[in-house]
Short mmCIF file of C-alpha atoms in Angstrom, two decimals:
data_model
loop_
_atom_site.label_atom_id
_atom_site.label_comp_id
_atom_site.label_asym_id
_atom_site.label_seq_id
_atom_site.Cartn_x
_atom_site.Cartn_y
_atom_site.Cartn_z
CA MET A 85 33.28 -65.53 70.42
CA THR A 86 33.31 -65.66 66.67
CA GLY A 87 31.57 -67.66 63.99
CA PRO A 88 27.88 -67.78 63.11
CA ARG A 89 25.57 -68.04 66.10
CA GLN A 90 23.06 -70.80 65.87
CA LEU A 91 20.17 -68.69 67.00
CA ASP A 92 16.67 -68.40 65.75
CA GLY A 93 15.66 -65.09 64.23
CA SER A 94 13.64 -63.78 67.15
CA ARG A 95 16.35 -64.56 69.70
CA ARG A 96 18.87 -62.80 67.47
CA LEU A 97 16.59 -59.75 67.25
CA GLU A 98 16.23 -59.76 71.06
CA ASP A 99 20.00 -59.70 71.41
CA PHE A 100 20.31 -56.91 68.87
CA LEU A 101 17.67 -54.91 70.78
CA ALA A 102 19.42 -55.52 74.11
CA PHE A 103 22.70 -54.23 72.72
CA SER A 104 20.92 -51.32 71.01
CA ALA A 105 19.24 -50.32 74.28
CA GLU A 106 22.68 -50.20 75.88
CA ALA A 107 24.11 -48.20 72.99
CA THR A 108 21.29 -45.65 72.77
CA ALA A 109 20.05 -45.25 76.38
CA PHE A 110 16.50 -45.90 75.15
CA THR A 111 14.55 -48.90 76.42
CA VAL A 112 13.88 -52.02 74.37
CA PHE A 113 10.20 -51.04 74.54
CA GLU A 114 10.96 -47.66 72.96
CA LEU A 115 13.22 -49.20 70.34
CA ARG A 116 10.53 -51.68 69.33
CA GLY A 117 8.08 -48.81 69.25
CA THR A 118 9.92 -47.31 66.29
CA GLY A 119 8.95 -50.35 64.20
CA GLN A 120 12.48 -50.29 62.75
CA SER A 121 14.20 -53.09 64.73
CA GLN A 122 14.22 -55.70 61.99
CA ALA A 123 15.14 -53.15 59.31
CA TYR A 124 18.19 -52.02 61.28
CA LEU A 125 19.34 -55.56 62.06
CA ASN A 126 18.89 -56.50 58.40
CA THR A 127 20.88 -53.45 57.34
CA CYS A 128 23.74 -54.26 59.65
CA ASP A 129 23.75 -57.90 58.53
CA GLY A 130 23.51 -56.85 54.91
CA ILE A 131 26.53 -54.55 55.01
CA VAL A 132 29.00 -56.12 57.41
CA GLY A 133 27.66 -59.70 57.29
CA THR A 134 25.98 -61.80 59.94
CA GLU A 135 29.31 -63.09 61.25
CA VAL A 136 30.48 -59.63 62.28
CA THR A 137 27.07 -58.78 63.74
CA ASP A 138 27.04 -62.03 65.69
CA CYS A 139 30.54 -61.38 66.93
CA LEU A 140 29.40 -58.02 68.27
CA LEU A 141 26.33 -59.55 69.94
CA ASP A 142 28.49 -62.33 71.45
CA ARG A 143 30.92 -59.75 72.77
CA TYR A 144 28.00 -57.89 74.35
CA ASP A 145 26.70 -61.11 75.93
CA ALA A 146 30.14 -61.85 77.30
CA ALA A 147 30.45 -58.36 78.78
CA ARG A 148 27.09 -58.70 80.46
CA SER A 149 28.15 -62.00 82.02
CA ALA A 150 31.56 -60.70 82.99
CA VAL A 151 30.32 -57.55 84.69
CA VAL A 152 29.01 -59.57 87.67
CA ALA A 153 32.49 -60.67 88.72
CA SER A 154 34.30 -57.63 87.39
CA GLU A 155 35.38 -54.42 89.07
CA SER A 156 34.42 -52.58 85.90
CA THR A 157 30.97 -51.32 85.03
CA LEU A 158 29.15 -52.53 81.93
CA PRO A 159 29.81 -49.27 80.06
CA GLU A 160 33.50 -49.62 80.86
CA LEU A 161 33.57 -53.18 79.58
CA LEU A 162 31.73 -52.19 76.42
CA ARG A 163 34.13 -49.34 75.81
CA ARG A 164 37.08 -51.70 76.19
CA ASP A 165 35.73 -54.79 74.43
CA ILE A 166 33.52 -53.36 71.71
CA LEU A 167 33.98 -49.65 71.10
CA SER A 168 37.80 -49.91 71.18
CA ASP A 169 37.82 -52.94 68.92
CA PRO A 170 39.01 -51.91 65.46
CA GLN A 171 36.45 -54.10 63.73
CA LEU A 172 33.46 -53.96 66.09
CA GLY A 173 33.81 -50.37 67.31
CA PRO A 174 32.81 -48.63 64.07
CA VAL A 175 29.97 -51.12 63.54
CA ALA A 176 28.66 -50.49 67.06
CA ARG A 177 28.81 -46.72 66.50
CA ASN A 178 26.98 -47.16 63.22
CA ILE A 179 24.21 -49.09 64.95
CA ALA A 180 23.77 -46.32 67.52
CA LYS A 181 23.74 -43.66 64.80
CA MET A 182 21.25 -45.69 62.77
CA TRP A 183 18.82 -45.70 65.69
CA PHE A 184 19.17 -41.98 66.25
CA VAL A 185 19.13 -40.74 62.67
CA GLY A 186 17.72 -43.61 60.63
CA VAL A 187 20.77 -43.54 58.35
CA TRP A 188 23.48 -46.13 57.75
CA TYR A 189 26.75 -44.19 57.50
CA GLU A 190 29.49 -45.44 55.23
CA LEU A 191 32.10 -47.20 57.38
CA PRO A 192 35.43 -45.33 57.68
CA ARG A 193 38.14 -46.04 55.13
CA ALA A 194 40.40 -47.48 57.86
CA TRP A 195 37.74 -50.11 58.49
CA THR A 196 37.36 -51.18 54.86
CA GLU A 197 41.13 -51.18 54.38
CA ALA A 198 41.56 -53.48 57.36
CA PHE A 199 38.53 -55.72 56.95
CA GLY A 200 37.65 -55.48 53.29
CA ALA A 201 35.22 -53.38 51.28
CA ARG A 202 31.57 -54.31 51.65
CA GLU A 203 28.95 -54.15 48.98
CA GLY A 204 26.36 -51.46 49.66
CA ASN A 205 28.54 -49.74 52.25
CA ALA A 206 27.46 -46.21 51.37
CA THR A 207 25.60 -43.64 53.40
CA PHE A 208 21.86 -44.21 52.93
CA VAL A 209 18.50 -43.78 54.64
CA VAL A 210 17.47 -47.21 55.87
CA SER A 211 13.71 -47.13 55.23
CA THR A 212 10.88 -44.79 54.34
CA GLN A 213 10.04 -44.61 58.06
CA SER A 214 13.51 -44.44 59.59
CA TYR A 215 13.85 -40.66 59.40
CA THR A 216 10.59 -40.03 61.26
CA GLU A 217 11.35 -42.82 63.73
CA GLY A 218 14.86 -41.57 64.58
CA LEU A 219 15.52 -41.42 68.33
CA LEU A 220 17.03 -38.00 67.78
CA TRP A 221 13.56 -36.48 67.85
CA PRO A 222 12.31 -37.84 71.17
CA ALA A 223 15.79 -37.22 72.60
CA ILE A 224 15.45 -33.49 71.97
CA GLY A 225 11.71 -33.37 72.64
CA ALA A 226 10.78 -32.37 69.11
CA ASN A 227 8.86 -33.84 66.21
CA PRO A 228 10.72 -34.74 63.04
CA PRO A 229 10.32 -31.69 60.78
CA GLY A 230 7.80 -32.49 58.07
CA ALA A 231 6.38 -35.53 59.88
CA LYS A 232 4.42 -36.49 63.02
CA ALA A 233 2.80 -33.08 63.06
CA PRO A 234 2.32 -31.98 66.66
CA GLY A 235 -0.53 -29.49 66.01
CA PHE A 236 -0.70 -25.80 65.25
CA GLY A 237 1.00 -23.64 67.87
CA SER A 238 2.50 -26.54 69.81
CA TRP A 239 5.91 -24.99 69.24
CA ALA A 240 4.98 -22.38 71.83
CA HIS A 241 5.38 -25.07 74.51
CA PRO A 242 8.78 -26.08 75.87
CA PRO A 243 10.13 -29.38 74.48
CA ARG A 244 9.33 -32.58 76.38
CA ILE A 245 12.68 -34.20 76.94
CA PRO A 246 12.61 -37.72 78.36
CA VAL A 247 14.51 -38.60 81.50
CA PHE A 248 17.45 -40.91 80.84
CA PRO A 249 18.62 -43.32 83.48
CA MET B 46 -41.68 -33.79 73.74
CA THR B 47 -39.71 -31.44 75.94
CA ALA B 48 -36.43 -29.56 75.86
CA ALA B 49 -35.25 -31.76 78.74
CA ARG B 50 -35.75 -34.88 76.61
CA LEU B 51 -33.89 -33.21 73.75
CA LYS B 52 -30.92 -32.42 76.00
CA GLU B 53 -30.85 -36.03 77.15
CA LEU B 54 -30.84 -37.32 73.56
CA LEU B 55 -28.21 -34.83 72.35
CA ALA B 56 -25.94 -35.47 75.33
CA ALA B 57 -26.06 -39.16 74.38
CA ALA B 58 -25.41 -38.28 70.72
CA VAL B 59 -22.19 -36.42 71.64
CA LYS B 60 -21.01 -39.50 73.55
CA LEU B 61 -22.08 -41.82 70.75
CA GLU B 62 -19.96 -39.95 68.21
CA LEU B 63 -17.01 -39.87 70.60
CA ALA B 64 -17.31 -43.61 71.28
CA THR B 65 -16.86 -44.45 67.60
CA ILE B 66 -13.47 -42.70 67.46
CA PRO B 67 -11.16 -45.06 69.45
CA PRO B 68 -12.11 -48.19 67.43
CA TYR B 69 -11.32 -46.33 64.21
CA LEU B 70 -8.02 -45.11 65.64
CA CYS B 71 -7.03 -48.66 66.63
CA ALA B 72 -7.68 -49.89 63.10
CA LEU B 73 -5.91 -46.89 61.58
CA TYR B 74 -2.73 -47.02 63.64
CA SER B 75 -2.44 -50.81 63.65
CA ILE B 76 -1.66 -50.63 59.93
CA ARG B 77 2.07 -51.00 59.43
CA PRO B 78 3.57 -47.85 57.92
CA GLY B 79 3.67 -47.98 54.16
CA SER B 80 1.04 -50.68 53.69
CA ASN B 81 -2.73 -50.46 53.10
CA GLN B 82 -2.48 -46.90 51.87
CA GLN B 83 -6.05 -46.69 50.58
CA ALA B 84 -7.43 -48.21 53.76
CA THR B 85 -5.40 -45.69 55.76
CA LEU B 86 -6.99 -42.86 53.80
CA VAL B 87 -10.48 -44.29 54.28
CA LEU B 88 -10.04 -44.77 58.03
CA ARG B 89 -8.48 -41.37 58.49
CA SER B 90 -11.21 -39.63 56.49
CA VAL B 91 -13.91 -41.37 58.53
CA VAL B 92 -12.39 -40.77 61.94
CA VAL B 93 -11.92 -37.04 61.41
CA GLU B 94 -15.54 -36.81 60.27
CA GLU B 95 -16.63 -38.54 63.48
CA MET B 96 -14.72 -35.84 65.36
CA LEU B 97 -16.68 -33.24 63.41
CA HIS B 98 -19.93 -35.06 64.19
CA MET B 99 -19.16 -34.94 67.91
CA VAL B 100 -18.58 -31.18 67.65
CA LEU B 101 -21.77 -30.71 65.62
CA ALA B 102 -23.85 -32.62 68.19
CA ALA B 103 -22.22 -30.56 70.95
CA ASN B 104 -23.06 -27.33 69.12
CA VAL B 105 -26.73 -28.34 68.86
CA LEU B 106 -26.82 -29.26 72.55
CA ASN B 107 -25.14 -25.99 73.56
CA ALA B 108 -27.55 -24.06 71.34
CA ILE B 109 -30.50 -25.28 73.42
CA GLY B 110 -28.80 -24.51 76.72
CA GLY B 111 -27.38 -27.97 77.41
CA ARG B 112 -23.98 -29.03 78.67
CA PRO B 113 -22.11 -31.69 76.65
CA GLN B 114 -19.97 -33.88 78.92
CA VAL B 115 -17.22 -36.27 77.83
CA ALA B 116 -14.72 -36.26 80.73
CA GLY B 117 -14.93 -38.38 83.86
CA ARG B 118 -15.45 -42.08 84.38
CA GLU B 119 -19.20 -41.67 83.97
CA HIS B 120 -18.98 -39.85 80.65
CA ALA B 121 -15.89 -41.28 78.94
CA PRO B 122 -16.51 -44.26 76.65
CA HIS B 123 -15.49 -47.73 77.83
CA TYR B 124 -14.83 -50.76 75.63
CA PRO B 125 -16.36 -53.07 74.55
CA HIS B 126 -19.12 -50.54 74.02
CA GLU B 127 -22.68 -51.41 73.04
CA LEU B 128 -24.60 -49.05 70.74
CA PRO B 129 -28.41 -48.65 70.60
CA ASP B 130 -28.82 -51.15 67.78
CA GLY B 131 -26.90 -53.86 69.58
CA VAL B 132 -23.71 -53.22 67.63
CA ILE B 133 -20.70 -53.69 69.87
CA LEU B 134 -17.69 -51.45 69.38
CA ASP B 135 -14.47 -53.31 70.15
CA LEU B 136 -10.89 -52.08 70.08
CA LEU B 137 -9.50 -54.21 67.24
CA PRO B 138 -6.64 -54.05 64.78
CA PHE B 139 -7.41 -53.50 61.09
CA SER B 140 -9.10 -56.82 60.25
CA PRO B 141 -12.21 -58.26 58.56
CA ALA B 142 -13.96 -58.29 61.97
CA ALA B 143 -13.20 -54.60 62.48
CA ILE B 144 -14.51 -53.67 59.02
CA GLU B 145 -17.66 -55.72 59.60
CA SER B 146 -18.37 -53.84 62.81
CA PHE B 147 -17.66 -50.47 61.12
CA LEU B 148 -20.20 -51.40 58.44
CA GLN B 149 -22.75 -52.06 61.17
CA VAL B 150 -22.00 -48.78 62.94
CA GLU B 151 -22.33 -46.83 59.73
CA ASN B 152 -25.45 -48.60 58.46
CA PRO B 153 -28.45 -46.47 59.48
CA GLN B 154 -30.82 -49.38 59.03
CA TYR B 155 -28.69 -51.95 60.76
CA LEU B 156 -30.75 -54.39 62.76
CA PRO B 157 -29.17 -56.82 65.20
CA THR B 158 -30.43 -59.79 63.20
CA LEU B 159 -27.52 -59.44 60.76
CA THR B 160 -24.36 -61.45 61.35
CA ALA B 161 -22.12 -59.95 63.97
CA PRO B 162 -18.33 -60.44 64.00
CA ASP B 163 -18.19 -63.31 66.45
CA SER B 164 -14.84 -64.99 66.24
CA ALA B 165 -14.30 -67.14 69.30
CA ALA B 166 -11.15 -65.21 70.14
CA LEU B 167 -13.11 -61.97 70.26
CA GLN B 168 -15.90 -63.31 72.44
CA VAL B 169 -13.54 -64.20 75.21
CA ARG B 170 -11.90 -60.80 74.84
CA ARG B 171 -15.09 -59.01 75.88
CA PRO B 172 -14.67 -59.17 79.66
CA GLU B 173 -17.12 -56.40 80.51
CA LEU B 174 -19.58 -54.85 78.14
CA HIS B 175 -20.41 -51.18 78.62
CA THR B 176 -23.66 -49.78 77.39
CA SER B 177 -23.78 -46.54 75.46
CA HIS B 178 -25.70 -43.64 77.00
CA ALA B 179 -27.69 -43.67 73.75
CA VAL B 180 -29.05 -47.08 74.79
CA ALA B 181 -29.99 -45.81 78.24
CA VAL B 182 -31.96 -42.86 76.90
CA SER B 183 -33.75 -44.83 74.18
CA GLU B 184 -37.15 -46.10 75.13
CA ARG B 185 -36.74 -49.24 73.03
CA PRO B 186 -34.04 -50.89 70.91
CA THR B 187 -33.44 -48.58 68.02
CA THR B 188 -31.16 -47.97 65.08
CA ILE B 189 -28.67 -45.12 65.04
CA GLY B 190 -30.59 -43.65 62.12
CA ALA B 191 -33.84 -43.74 64.13
CA PHE B 192 -32.01 -42.27 67.13
CA TYR B 193 -31.02 -39.20 65.08
CA GLN B 194 -34.45 -39.05 63.49
CA GLU B 195 -35.99 -38.82 66.95
CA ILE B 196 -33.66 -35.93 67.78
CA THR B 197 -34.58 -34.00 64.63
CA GLU B 198 -38.30 -34.62 65.07
CA THR B 199 -38.20 -33.64 68.73
CA LEU B 200 -36.29 -30.46 67.86
CA LYS B 201 -38.96 -29.47 65.37
CA ALA B 202 -41.81 -30.35 67.74
CA VAL B 203 -40.38 -28.44 70.69
CA ALA B 204 -39.52 -25.44 68.48
CA ALA B 205 -43.13 -25.40 67.25
CA ASP B 206 -44.37 -25.75 70.80
CA ILE B 207 -42.36 -23.17 72.73
CA GLY B 208 -40.96 -21.12 69.81
CA GLU B 209 -37.44 -21.04 68.39
CA PRO B 210 -36.12 -18.21 70.58
CA ALA B 211 -37.13 -20.08 73.73
CA LEU B 212 -35.65 -23.35 72.53
CA PHE B 213 -32.39 -21.90 71.18
CA CYS B 214 -31.56 -20.05 74.36
CA GLY B 215 -27.91 -21.15 74.58
CA ASP B 216 -25.05 -18.65 74.77
CA PRO B 217 -23.64 -18.25 71.21
CA ALA B 218 -20.15 -17.91 72.74
CA ARG B 219 -20.34 -21.65 73.55
CA GLN B 220 -20.51 -22.57 69.85
CA ILE B 221 -17.42 -24.10 68.29
CA GLY B 222 -16.66 -22.47 64.96
CA ALA B 223 -14.02 -22.84 62.30
CA GLU B 224 -11.50 -20.68 64.17
CA PHE B 225 -11.02 -23.43 66.77
CA TYR B 226 -11.81 -26.54 64.76
CA TYR B 227 -9.67 -26.94 61.68
CA ALA B 228 -8.72 -29.58 59.11
CA GLY B 229 -11.02 -32.20 60.56
CA GLY B 230 -13.61 -33.51 58.13
CA GLY B 231 -15.17 -30.15 57.32
CA SER B 232 -16.13 -26.98 59.05
CA PRO B 233 -18.45 -26.99 62.07
CA THR B 234 -21.84 -25.32 61.75
CA ARG B 235 -22.64 -22.72 64.40
CA VAL B 236 -26.11 -23.53 65.68
CA THR B 237 -28.41 -20.66 66.60
CA ASP B 238 -31.84 -21.71 65.34
CA LEU B 239 -33.86 -24.61 64.00
CA GLU B 240 -32.50 -24.26 60.47
CA SER B 241 -28.84 -24.42 61.54
CA ALA B 242 -29.60 -27.22 64.03
CA CYS B 243 -31.19 -29.34 61.29
CA ARG B 244 -28.30 -28.54 58.96
CA ALA B 245 -25.78 -29.70 61.59
CA LEU B 246 -27.67 -32.94 62.29
CA ASP B 247 -28.23 -33.61 58.60
CA GLU B 248 -24.49 -33.40 58.07
CA VAL B 249 -23.92 -36.01 60.78
CA VAL B 250 -26.35 -38.44 59.22
CA ASP B 251 -25.56 -37.61 55.60
CA GLN B 252 -21.78 -37.83 55.95
CA GLY B 253 -21.98 -40.91 58.11
CA GLU B 254 -24.54 -43.37 56.98
CA GLY B 255 -25.73 -41.54 53.91
CA ASP B 256 -28.88 -42.64 52.22
CA ILE B 257 -28.82 -46.39 51.91
CA LEU B 258 -29.99 -45.98 48.30
CA SER B 259 -27.47 -43.30 47.36
CA PRO B 260 -23.85 -43.76 48.33
CA TYR B 261 -22.82 -40.15 47.78
CA ASP B 262 -23.49 -37.27 50.17
CA ALA B 263 -24.37 -33.68 49.24
CA ASP B 264 -20.68 -32.88 48.63
CA GLY B 265 -20.32 -35.85 46.29
CA ASP B 266 -18.27 -37.80 48.86
CA LEU B 267 -18.89 -41.48 49.39
CA ALA B 268 -20.67 -42.02 52.73
CA HIS B 269 -18.80 -43.97 55.42
CA TYR B 270 -20.81 -47.15 54.95
CA PHE B 271 -19.77 -47.35 51.30
CA ARG B 272 -16.16 -46.41 52.00
CA PHE B 273 -16.00 -49.45 54.29
CA GLN B 274 -17.68 -51.63 51.69
CA GLN B 275 -14.75 -50.79 49.43
CA LEU B 276 -12.40 -52.20 52.07
CA LYS B 277 -14.57 -55.25 52.67
CA TYR B 278 -14.60 -56.16 48.97
CA ASN B 279 -11.13 -54.70 48.28
CA ARG B 280 -12.66 -52.82 45.32
CA SER B 281 -13.30 -49.13 44.85
CA TYR B 282 -16.65 -47.80 43.71
CA LEU B 283 -17.00 -46.50 40.17
CA ALA B 284 -19.65 -43.84 39.53
CA ALA B 285 -21.83 -46.28 37.58
CA ASP B 286 -21.56 -49.15 40.09
CA GLU B 287 -24.63 -50.64 41.65
CA ILE B 288 -24.92 -50.31 45.40
CA GLY B 289 -23.23 -53.19 47.17
CA THR B 290 -21.05 -54.25 44.25
CA PRO B 291 -18.03 -51.99 43.75
CA THR B 292 -16.16 -52.94 40.56
CA GLY B 293 -13.34 -50.39 40.42
CA PRO B 294 -9.61 -50.91 40.94
CA ALA B 295 -8.44 -52.98 43.92
CA MET B 296 -7.95 -51.07 47.18
CA GLY B 297 -4.73 -52.85 48.18
CA VAL B 298 -6.17 -54.24 51.41
CA ASP B 299 -3.66 -56.51 53.14
CA PHE B 300 -4.63 -57.73 56.61
CA LYS B 301 -1.22 -59.33 57.10
CA THR B 302 0.74 -56.07 57.19
CA VAL B 303 -0.93 -55.03 60.44
CA TYR B 304 0.26 -55.06 64.04
CA PRO B 305 -1.96 -57.85 65.48
CA MET B 306 -3.20 -55.87 68.46
CA LEU B 307 -4.84 -57.74 71.33
CA ALA B 308 -8.61 -57.13 71.24
CA ASN B 309 -9.96 -54.80 73.94
CA PRO B 310 -6.69 -54.67 75.89
CA ARG B 311 -6.38 -53.42 79.48
CA THR B 312 -3.36 -51.77 81.07
CA ALA B 313 -3.65 -54.28 83.92
CA GLU B 314 -2.82 -57.04 81.44
CA TYR B 315 0.54 -55.50 80.58
CA ASP B 316 3.16 -57.14 82.79
CA ASP B 317 6.24 -55.49 81.33
CA PRO B 318 6.91 -52.36 83.43
CA ASP B 319 7.95 -50.24 80.42
CA LEU B 320 4.84 -51.30 78.54
CA LYS B 321 2.57 -50.66 81.51
CA ALA B 322 4.08 -47.22 82.05
CA ALA B 323 3.62 -46.35 78.37
CA SER B 324 0.00 -47.50 78.49
CA VAL B 325 -0.62 -45.33 81.55
CA ARG B 326 0.96 -42.35 79.78
CA ALA B 327 -1.25 -42.96 76.75
CA ASN B 328 -4.30 -43.05 79.05
CA HIS B 329 -3.15 -39.79 80.65
CA SER B 330 -3.12 -38.20 77.20
CA TRP B 331 -6.52 -39.68 76.34
CA SER B 332 -8.05 -38.48 79.62
CA GLN B 333 -6.47 -35.06 79.23
CA LEU B 334 -7.87 -34.87 75.71
CA LEU B 335 -11.36 -35.61 77.07
CA GLN B 336 -10.90 -32.93 79.74
CA GLN B 337 -9.88 -30.40 77.10
CA LEU B 338 -12.84 -31.36 74.90
CA ASP B 339 -15.11 -31.07 77.91
CA ALA B 340 -13.80 -27.57 78.61
CA ALA B 341 -14.16 -26.63 74.93
CA PHE B 342 -17.79 -27.74 75.00
CA ASP B 343 -18.38 -25.81 78.23
CA GLY B 344 -17.81 -22.27 77.05
CA ARG B 345 -14.08 -22.37 76.30
CA PRO B 346 -13.87 -23.29 72.62
CA ASP B 347 -10.23 -22.15 72.56
CA ALA B 348 -9.40 -25.24 74.66
CA LEU B 349 -9.59 -27.14 71.37
CA LEU B 350 -6.23 -25.72 70.30
CA PRO B 351 -4.14 -27.44 73.01
CA ALA B 352 -6.46 -30.45 72.65
CA VAL B 353 -5.00 -30.91 69.17
CA HIS B 354 -1.50 -31.16 70.65
CA THR B 355 -2.75 -33.73 73.15
CA MET B 356 -4.41 -35.66 70.34
CA PHE B 357 -1.12 -35.95 68.47
CA ARG B 358 0.76 -36.99 71.62
CA LEU B 359 -1.83 -39.72 72.04
CA ARG B 360 -1.24 -40.79 68.43
CA ASP B 361 2.52 -41.06 69.01
CA ALA B 362 1.96 -43.07 72.19
CA MET B 363 -0.44 -45.40 70.36
CA LEU B 364 2.06 -46.08 67.59
CA VAL B 365 4.76 -47.10 70.09
CA LEU B 366 2.37 -49.44 71.95
CA LEU B 367 1.18 -51.08 68.74
CA ALA B 368 4.71 -51.88 67.55
CA ASN B 369 5.40 -53.91 70.72
CA PRO B 370 4.64 -57.63 70.87
CA LEU B 371 3.11 -58.91 74.12
CA PRO B 372 4.88 -61.79 75.80
CA ASP B 373 2.40 -64.59 76.68
CA HIS B 374 -0.23 -63.48 74.19
CA HIS B 375 0.60 -65.72 71.22
CA GLY B 376 2.18 -63.08 69.06
CA ARG B 377 -0.47 -60.45 69.77
CA HIS B 378 0.75 -56.89 70.14
CA ALA B 379 -0.02 -54.25 72.72
CA GLY B 380 -2.35 -51.42 71.85
CA PRO B 381 -4.03 -48.38 73.34
CA THR B 382 -6.55 -49.27 76.03
CA PHE B 383 -8.55 -45.99 76.11
CA GLU B 384 -9.18 -46.20 79.83
CA TRP B 385 -10.20 -43.19 81.91
CA GLN B 386 -7.03 -42.55 83.85
CA PRO B 387 -6.36 -38.84 84.36
CA PHE B 388 -3.00 -37.46 85.40
CA THR B 389 -3.49 -36.56 89.02
CA THR B 390 -0.30 -35.36 90.73
CA ALA B 391 0.77 -31.74 90.66
CA LYS B 392 3.95 -32.63 88.78
CA ALA B 393 2.34 -32.24 85.37
CA GLY B 394 4.61 -30.66 82.80
CA THR B 395 3.62 -27.39 81.23
CA ASN B 396 2.16 -29.14 78.19
CA HIS B 397 -0.23 -31.01 80.46
CA ASP B 398 -2.01 -27.80 81.39
CA LEU B 399 -5.63 -27.64 80.48
CA SER B 400 -5.30 -23.98 79.67
CA PRO B 401 -4.31 -23.05 76.12
#
């Protein structure tokens, strides 16, 4: 469950995207479409370290395998095994927030007190594109203000909100 | 020399200008955000001027009582797309091959004897070649410059023959003016007589290919052909530079920071269901855009306003496709396919309405 995974970079990114799809309710296709996948994985690795990221991805893999023989649903297992975990929970929430807002949020003090301060663990915008690529905007059927101009007068139309499974 | 012949030529000119737009959009949006900033500006400036050229050609056609058509399988462009001078328009990512073909498109004197971009990979990615309407209406192989020259000469001849009022019999309400076409490579000329018709067509030729001996157009802007030369040589033009040898600062061209889109992709090639669905949605937007343009050219210029919204939805859909690698295509990415695929069921959302 713990320790560095011996995975090549692309496989690791696939796993990160699979977990992210679960955590955001967007598809892997849509996540890739933001062009931010690698930047978000790098950010997570850079702040909490690859070991913690790998631990989270392993835990997700394990939950996916376990759900077949379990009476619990995958969301239930994830809530129990990842979101309720004192170390992995805040990291998982940060990943979801990063996808939606394009910002890495400083981890809570309880986390750093328990698991050690991390260099660079401040609230920051991940990349020059991450604000405009935030999932927040498609989720509410709007364009990011100041970017991805939708055309004069388009605001007269109702928002186009995607259907979530 | 008849008005009927003129309508045929101008209808083909509208389609010719439209057909140049998707290849430029593929190159533009395949550039990874933040890289190739000069190239992005060049491509964007050219593609919006092609949109203006399409509107100008449509205005001339409407002025003589014609009906520009761009919607429908018969009228929409298909790729790969062959132009009158043998130049083939492919849907390609930003690449040396793409720039080479843009140089050919924008060279008024281009003759098919010059080297064409013929990488082996591209040849096999040209499953079906579609011929431009401009080829069909030309009596012999011609250059794009000669094609426009024939239009201007025929206009003048017919005007002299039957008189300007008889030739320019179109309803002025069908003209697209600045109130409906904004921020796109200039302001459209309303065409009501021979003088305004020639002015509109001159702008198409002048802004596009320019004079092969003088890189700057009447507004002092570098013509498209020379803008693309700057990308080819990765050097900007200085005022004193000789034609063909720009010596200014580097343009920052980097073909590696590009999504390597599959050449001339088809939705049918996308196996992943999410990817296929997104490609279909992009084609819905593209087809809806053509329907809105068609309506705008057919007496409802205000249809251009919602067409702008559709255009930006298409852009957003393109960007998502381009960021997605294709399994089984050796690292190539998906891209927009620009296939005629209109939204047909009655479940269209309110934004899908054709009406403004």
